[in-house]
Short mmCIF file of C-alpha atoms in Angstrom, two decimals:
data_model
loop_
_atom_site.label_atom_id
_atom_site.label_comp_id
_atom_site.label_asym_id
_atom_site.label_seq_id
_atom_site.Cartn_x
_atom_site.Cartn_y
_atom_site.Cartn_z
CA MET A 445 6.32 133.64 -51.07
CA SER A 446 5.13 130.18 -49.33
CA LEU A 447 2.36 128.70 -50.21
CA ILE A 448 0.21 128.05 -47.03
CA HIS A 449 -2.06 125.03 -47.18
CA GLU A 450 -5.34 124.77 -45.50
CA ASP A 451 -5.84 121.01 -45.15
CA ARG A 452 -5.64 117.97 -42.77
CA LEU A 453 -1.94 117.85 -42.66
CA GLN A 454 -1.68 121.65 -41.59
CA GLU A 455 -3.99 120.79 -39.17
CA LEU A 456 -2.02 118.07 -37.67
CA PHE A 457 1.74 120.15 -38.41
CA PRO A 458 0.11 123.94 -37.13
CA HIS A 459 3.89 124.99 -36.41
CA TRP A 460 5.11 123.47 -39.73
CA ARG A 461 5.58 125.34 -42.95
CA LEU A 462 5.26 122.48 -44.87
CA GLU A 463 6.85 123.35 -47.59
CA ARG A 464 8.13 121.06 -50.69
CA ARG A 465 11.40 119.87 -48.58
CA GLU A 466 8.96 118.70 -45.32
CA ILE A 467 6.45 116.97 -47.89
CA ILE A 468 9.40 115.19 -49.48
CA TRP A 469 10.48 114.35 -45.73
CA LEU A 470 7.65 113.18 -44.84
CA PHE A 471 6.68 110.56 -47.64
CA PHE A 472 10.06 109.10 -47.33
CA ASN A 473 9.83 108.70 -43.63
CA LEU A 474 6.26 107.32 -43.92
CA GLN A 475 6.86 105.09 -46.79
CA SER A 476 9.66 103.48 -44.96
CA ARG A 477 7.37 102.80 -42.28
CA GLY A 478 5.59 100.81 -45.53
CA ALA A 479 2.76 103.73 -46.41
CA ILE A 480 2.37 103.67 -50.48
CA PHE A 481 1.64 107.15 -52.08
CA ASN A 482 2.15 108.39 -55.54
CA PHE A 483 4.15 111.63 -54.90
CA ASP A 484 3.68 113.19 -58.33
CA LEU A 485 -0.05 112.92 -58.45
CA PRO A 486 -3.03 114.67 -56.69
CA GLY A 487 -4.34 113.77 -52.92
CA LEU A 488 -1.01 112.95 -51.21
CA ARG A 489 -1.12 115.18 -48.63
CA GLU A 490 -4.37 114.30 -47.88
CA GLY A 491 -2.77 110.77 -48.21
CA MET A 492 -0.48 111.30 -45.92
CA ALA A 493 -2.41 112.96 -43.31
CA ASN A 494 -4.85 109.96 -43.41
CA TYR A 495 -2.05 107.37 -42.77
CA ILE A 496 -0.84 110.06 -39.56
CA THR A 497 -3.88 109.58 -38.03
CA ASN A 498 -4.39 105.84 -38.42
CA PHE A 499 -1.27 105.11 -36.92
CA ASN A 500 -1.63 108.19 -34.25
CA LEU A 501 1.60 109.00 -36.00
CA THR A 502 2.04 112.80 -34.87
CA ALA A 503 4.02 112.92 -32.14
CA GLU A 504 6.68 111.02 -33.00
CA ILE A 505 7.06 112.31 -36.25
CA ASN A 506 7.46 115.37 -34.82
CA ILE A 507 10.20 114.76 -32.30
CA GLN A 508 11.34 113.06 -35.52
CA LYS A 509 11.83 116.05 -37.51
CA SER A 510 13.02 118.11 -34.58
CA TYR A 511 16.08 116.03 -34.67
CA LEU A 512 16.69 114.80 -38.01
CA LEU A 513 16.53 117.74 -40.57
CA LEU A 514 19.36 120.27 -40.59
CA PRO A 515 18.34 124.22 -40.69
CA GLU A 516 18.54 125.65 -44.70
CA GLN A 517 21.18 127.16 -44.28
CA ALA A 518 23.36 123.91 -44.25
CA PHE A 519 22.66 123.33 -48.20
CA SER A 520 22.73 127.38 -48.99
CA TRP A 521 25.70 126.67 -51.36
CA VAL A 522 24.58 123.80 -53.00
CA GLU A 523 22.78 124.90 -56.32
CA LYS A 524 19.56 123.46 -57.51
CA ASN A 525 20.21 121.95 -60.83
CA GLY A 526 23.74 121.07 -62.60
CA ARG A 527 26.69 119.89 -62.30
CA GLN A 528 27.19 120.31 -59.12
CA PRO A 529 24.42 118.86 -57.05
CA ALA A 530 24.39 115.39 -59.43
CA TRP A 531 28.65 115.33 -58.16
CA LEU A 532 27.65 116.09 -54.76
CA LEU A 533 25.44 113.63 -54.62
CA ARG A 534 27.27 110.89 -56.43
CA GLU A 535 29.87 112.10 -53.71
CA VAL A 536 27.66 111.20 -51.21
CA GLN A 537 26.21 108.20 -51.78
CA ARG A 538 29.97 107.11 -52.57
CA ARG A 539 31.15 108.17 -49.44
CA PHE A 540 28.60 107.48 -47.12
CA ASN A 541 26.40 104.62 -48.73
CA GLY A 542 23.28 106.94 -48.77
CA ILE A 543 21.14 105.22 -51.54
CA LEU A 544 17.03 106.49 -52.33
CA VAL A 545 14.87 105.38 -54.60
CA ASP A 546 13.02 109.28 -55.04
CA PRO A 547 10.67 110.33 -57.35
CA ALA A 548 11.95 111.36 -61.09
CA SER A 549 10.47 114.86 -60.23
CA LEU A 550 12.84 115.49 -57.67
CA THR A 551 15.87 117.69 -58.69
CA PRO A 552 19.15 116.78 -57.84
CA LYS A 553 19.72 119.46 -54.87
CA GLU A 554 16.09 117.91 -53.51
CA ARG A 555 17.36 114.58 -53.82
CA LEU A 556 20.62 115.44 -51.78
CA ILE A 557 18.76 116.89 -49.09
CA ALA A 558 16.58 113.87 -48.75
CA LEU A 559 19.31 111.74 -48.55
CA PHE A 560 20.91 114.07 -45.28
CA ASP A 561 16.51 114.16 -44.22
CA ASN A 562 16.27 110.94 -43.63
CA TRP A 563 19.55 110.17 -42.81
CA ASN A 564 19.31 108.78 -39.57
CA ILE A 565 22.29 110.10 -36.80
CA GLU A 566 22.77 112.71 -34.87
CA LYS A 567 22.43 116.77 -36.49
CA SER A 568 26.37 116.97 -34.98
CA SER A 569 27.08 113.92 -37.64
CA LYS A 570 25.08 115.45 -40.48
CA LEU A 571 26.90 118.80 -40.57
CA SER A 572 30.20 117.09 -39.75
CA ALA A 573 29.11 115.05 -43.28
CA VAL A 574 28.32 118.38 -45.29
CA ASP A 575 31.38 119.85 -44.63
CA GLN A 576 33.23 117.21 -45.84
CA LEU A 577 31.12 116.90 -49.01
CA LYS A 578 31.82 120.94 -49.40
CA GLY A 579 35.72 120.17 -49.11
CA ALA A 580 35.72 117.24 -51.44
CA TRP A 581 33.41 119.64 -54.06
CA VAL A 582 36.38 122.81 -53.45
CA GLN A 583 39.15 119.96 -54.46
CA GLN A 584 37.49 119.00 -57.46
CA GLN A 585 37.28 122.22 -58.88
CA LEU A 586 40.80 122.63 -58.27
CA GLN A 587 41.23 119.46 -60.46
CA ASP A 588 38.78 121.10 -62.91
CA ARG A 589 41.25 123.90 -63.55
CA LYS A 590 43.87 121.11 -64.63
CA LEU A 591 41.45 120.69 -67.86
CA SER A 592 40.51 124.21 -68.61
CA TRP A 593 42.20 123.50 -72.18
CA TYR A 594 39.53 122.67 -73.10
CA ALA A 595 37.88 125.60 -72.59
CA SER A 596 40.97 128.12 -73.65
CA ALA A 597 42.24 129.90 -77.01
CA GLY A 598 38.06 130.92 -78.12
CA LYS A 599 38.17 126.74 -79.87
CA GLU A 600 36.29 125.27 -76.96
CA LYS A 601 33.27 123.53 -79.30
CA GLN A 602 36.05 122.27 -81.99
CA LYS A 603 38.41 120.40 -79.09
CA SER A 604 34.86 119.47 -77.05
CA GLN A 605 33.90 117.31 -80.68
CA LEU A 606 37.60 116.43 -80.80
CA ALA A 607 37.21 115.10 -77.61
CA TRP A 608 34.18 113.35 -77.63
CA GLN A 609 35.59 111.70 -80.74
CA TRP A 610 38.89 110.46 -79.11
CA TYR A 611 36.44 109.15 -76.15
CA GLN A 612 34.56 107.41 -78.57
CA LYS A 613 36.71 105.25 -80.57
CA GLN A 614 39.79 104.73 -77.48
CA HIS A 615 36.89 104.45 -74.67
CA GLN A 616 33.64 102.99 -76.24
CA PHE A 617 32.29 101.13 -73.98
CA VAL A 618 32.37 104.40 -71.40
CA ALA A 619 31.49 106.99 -73.89
CA MET A 620 28.56 104.67 -75.56
CA TYR A 621 25.79 106.54 -74.53
CA ALA A 622 27.52 110.00 -73.60
CA THR A 623 25.80 112.67 -75.82
CA GLU A 624 28.56 114.84 -78.18
CA PHE A 625 30.52 117.13 -76.18
CA SER A 626 29.30 120.72 -77.21
CA GLY A 627 31.63 122.76 -74.44
CA PHE A 628 33.94 122.13 -71.15
CA GLN A 629 31.17 121.57 -68.72
CA ASP A 630 29.68 118.60 -71.05
CA ILE A 631 33.19 117.03 -70.62
CA LEU A 632 33.68 117.47 -66.97
CA GLU A 633 30.10 116.44 -66.25
CA PHE A 634 30.63 113.20 -68.81
CA LEU A 635 34.01 112.41 -66.54
CA ASP A 636 31.84 112.91 -63.39
CA SER A 637 29.79 109.66 -64.58
CA THR A 638 32.99 107.81 -65.09
CA ASN A 639 35.98 105.72 -63.09
CA PHE A 640 38.56 107.51 -64.22
CA SER A 641 41.59 108.46 -61.97
CA GLN A 642 42.70 112.66 -62.14
CA GLU A 643 45.67 110.70 -63.32
CA GLU A 644 44.35 109.03 -66.50
CA LYS A 645 42.17 112.45 -67.32
CA LEU A 646 45.24 114.08 -67.85
CA HIS A 647 46.86 111.79 -69.77
CA HIS A 648 43.90 111.87 -71.59
CA LEU A 649 43.85 115.24 -72.11
CA GLU A 650 47.45 115.04 -73.06
CA GLN A 651 46.28 112.58 -75.95
CA ILE A 652 43.20 114.97 -77.25
CA LYS A 653 46.38 117.89 -77.22
CA LYS A 654 48.27 115.97 -79.66
CA ARG A 655 45.08 114.92 -81.80
CA PHE A 656 43.98 118.67 -81.79
CA LYS A 657 47.48 120.44 -82.56
CA ALA A 658 48.11 118.16 -85.58
CA GLN A 659 44.76 119.01 -86.88
CA GLN A 660 45.64 123.08 -86.54
CA THR A 661 48.59 121.91 -88.24
CA LYS A 662 47.42 119.90 -91.46
CA ALA A 663 44.74 122.92 -91.65
CA ASN A 664 47.30 125.27 -91.47
CA ARG A 665 49.08 123.70 -94.32
CA ARG A 666 46.14 123.38 -96.82
CA GLY A 667 46.49 125.77 -99.88
CA LYS A 668 50.61 126.15 -99.06
CA VAL A 669 53.35 124.38 -100.84
CA GLN A 670 56.57 123.79 -99.20
CA THR A 671 59.30 126.39 -100.23
CA ASN A 672 62.93 125.27 -99.14
CA LEU A 673 65.03 129.25 -97.74
CA SER A 674 68.80 129.44 -97.64
CA LEU A 675 68.97 131.99 -95.05
CA SER A 676 72.82 133.37 -93.87
CA ASP A 677 73.97 132.56 -90.25
CA ILE A 678 72.77 136.78 -89.09
CA ALA A 679 69.31 136.16 -90.91
CA ARG A 680 68.18 132.57 -89.27
CA SER A 681 68.96 133.91 -85.99
CA GLN A 682 67.52 137.42 -86.69
CA LEU A 683 64.33 135.43 -88.09
CA GLU A 684 64.42 133.16 -84.58
CA GLU A 685 64.72 135.81 -82.01
CA LEU A 686 61.75 137.49 -84.27
CA ALA A 687 59.62 134.40 -83.99
CA ARG A 688 60.41 133.70 -79.96
CA ARG A 689 59.12 137.74 -79.58
CA GLU A 690 56.48 137.58 -81.58
CA ARG A 691 55.19 134.37 -80.48
CA LYS A 692 54.94 132.78 -83.75
CA THR A 693 56.58 130.00 -86.23
CA LYS A 694 59.10 130.95 -88.42
CA THR A 695 56.71 130.58 -91.14
CA GLU A 696 54.02 132.66 -89.63
CA VAL A 697 57.10 135.49 -89.56
CA ILE A 698 58.00 134.92 -92.98
CA GLU A 699 53.85 135.15 -94.24
CA LEU A 700 53.82 138.51 -92.27
CA LEU A 701 57.12 140.05 -93.89
CA ILE A 702 56.76 139.02 -97.23
CA GLN A 703 52.81 140.28 -97.11
CA SER A 704 53.46 143.78 -95.32
CA ALA A 705 56.42 144.06 -97.92
CA HIS A 706 54.08 143.36 -100.92
CA GLU A 707 51.49 146.05 -99.39
CA ASN A 708 53.59 148.63 -98.24
CA GLY A 709 56.64 148.39 -100.96
CA LEU A 710 58.65 148.67 -97.91
CA LEU A 711 61.29 145.92 -99.62
CA GLN A 712 64.54 148.33 -101.10
#
């Protein structure tokens, strides 16, 4: 439910709902004309009303709003916070050279919308840019799937920590200020902030996979002593078939067979 303010700013624009988005747009509009306000302090609405009245800007601002602001529905697919709006904000800045020095209290989605609202081009061009941005995000999600190993097999935290260690060692200057990864989402957000190509990200993934596999192999060998076995050709063939069928290593199959025989006394 919208909060209606009965104040001078509402009197100047009686047909506006004057919700947060419109206040943000007014803030930047007046700032571009030389006004100085603190967005996060009380008195912002009164200060903007005074500025608009003193410079007789009501009619001009009404016209500007009608041809600059896209409908809210155009941004309904954008999340309020998190990785997605942050990625979109960087992408729109990269694609369209959008730069906006905004108040720190704005959410990533609000910053993104503010860029579009203050972009002085026709609405049709803005809608086209929003569609391009939406398509780019879909493509990014498809690329993310190729990195999904980090979140697979129930060892996401362990893999993520290893990835953080690897980047700290192999790309120290890029990862210098990165906080330790605790999950796949942290890795994606870190990679978003870098200039690594998709090919480089996949190459890094392969290196981290190798490191992870080596760690797992080392962990599995703890408490074990190497034992050499001489098997007949038939036994070796059967062992290989069992391992393939059960999707286990030959060592794991042998250990399971020995354990089963020991527990159930089936060795005849």
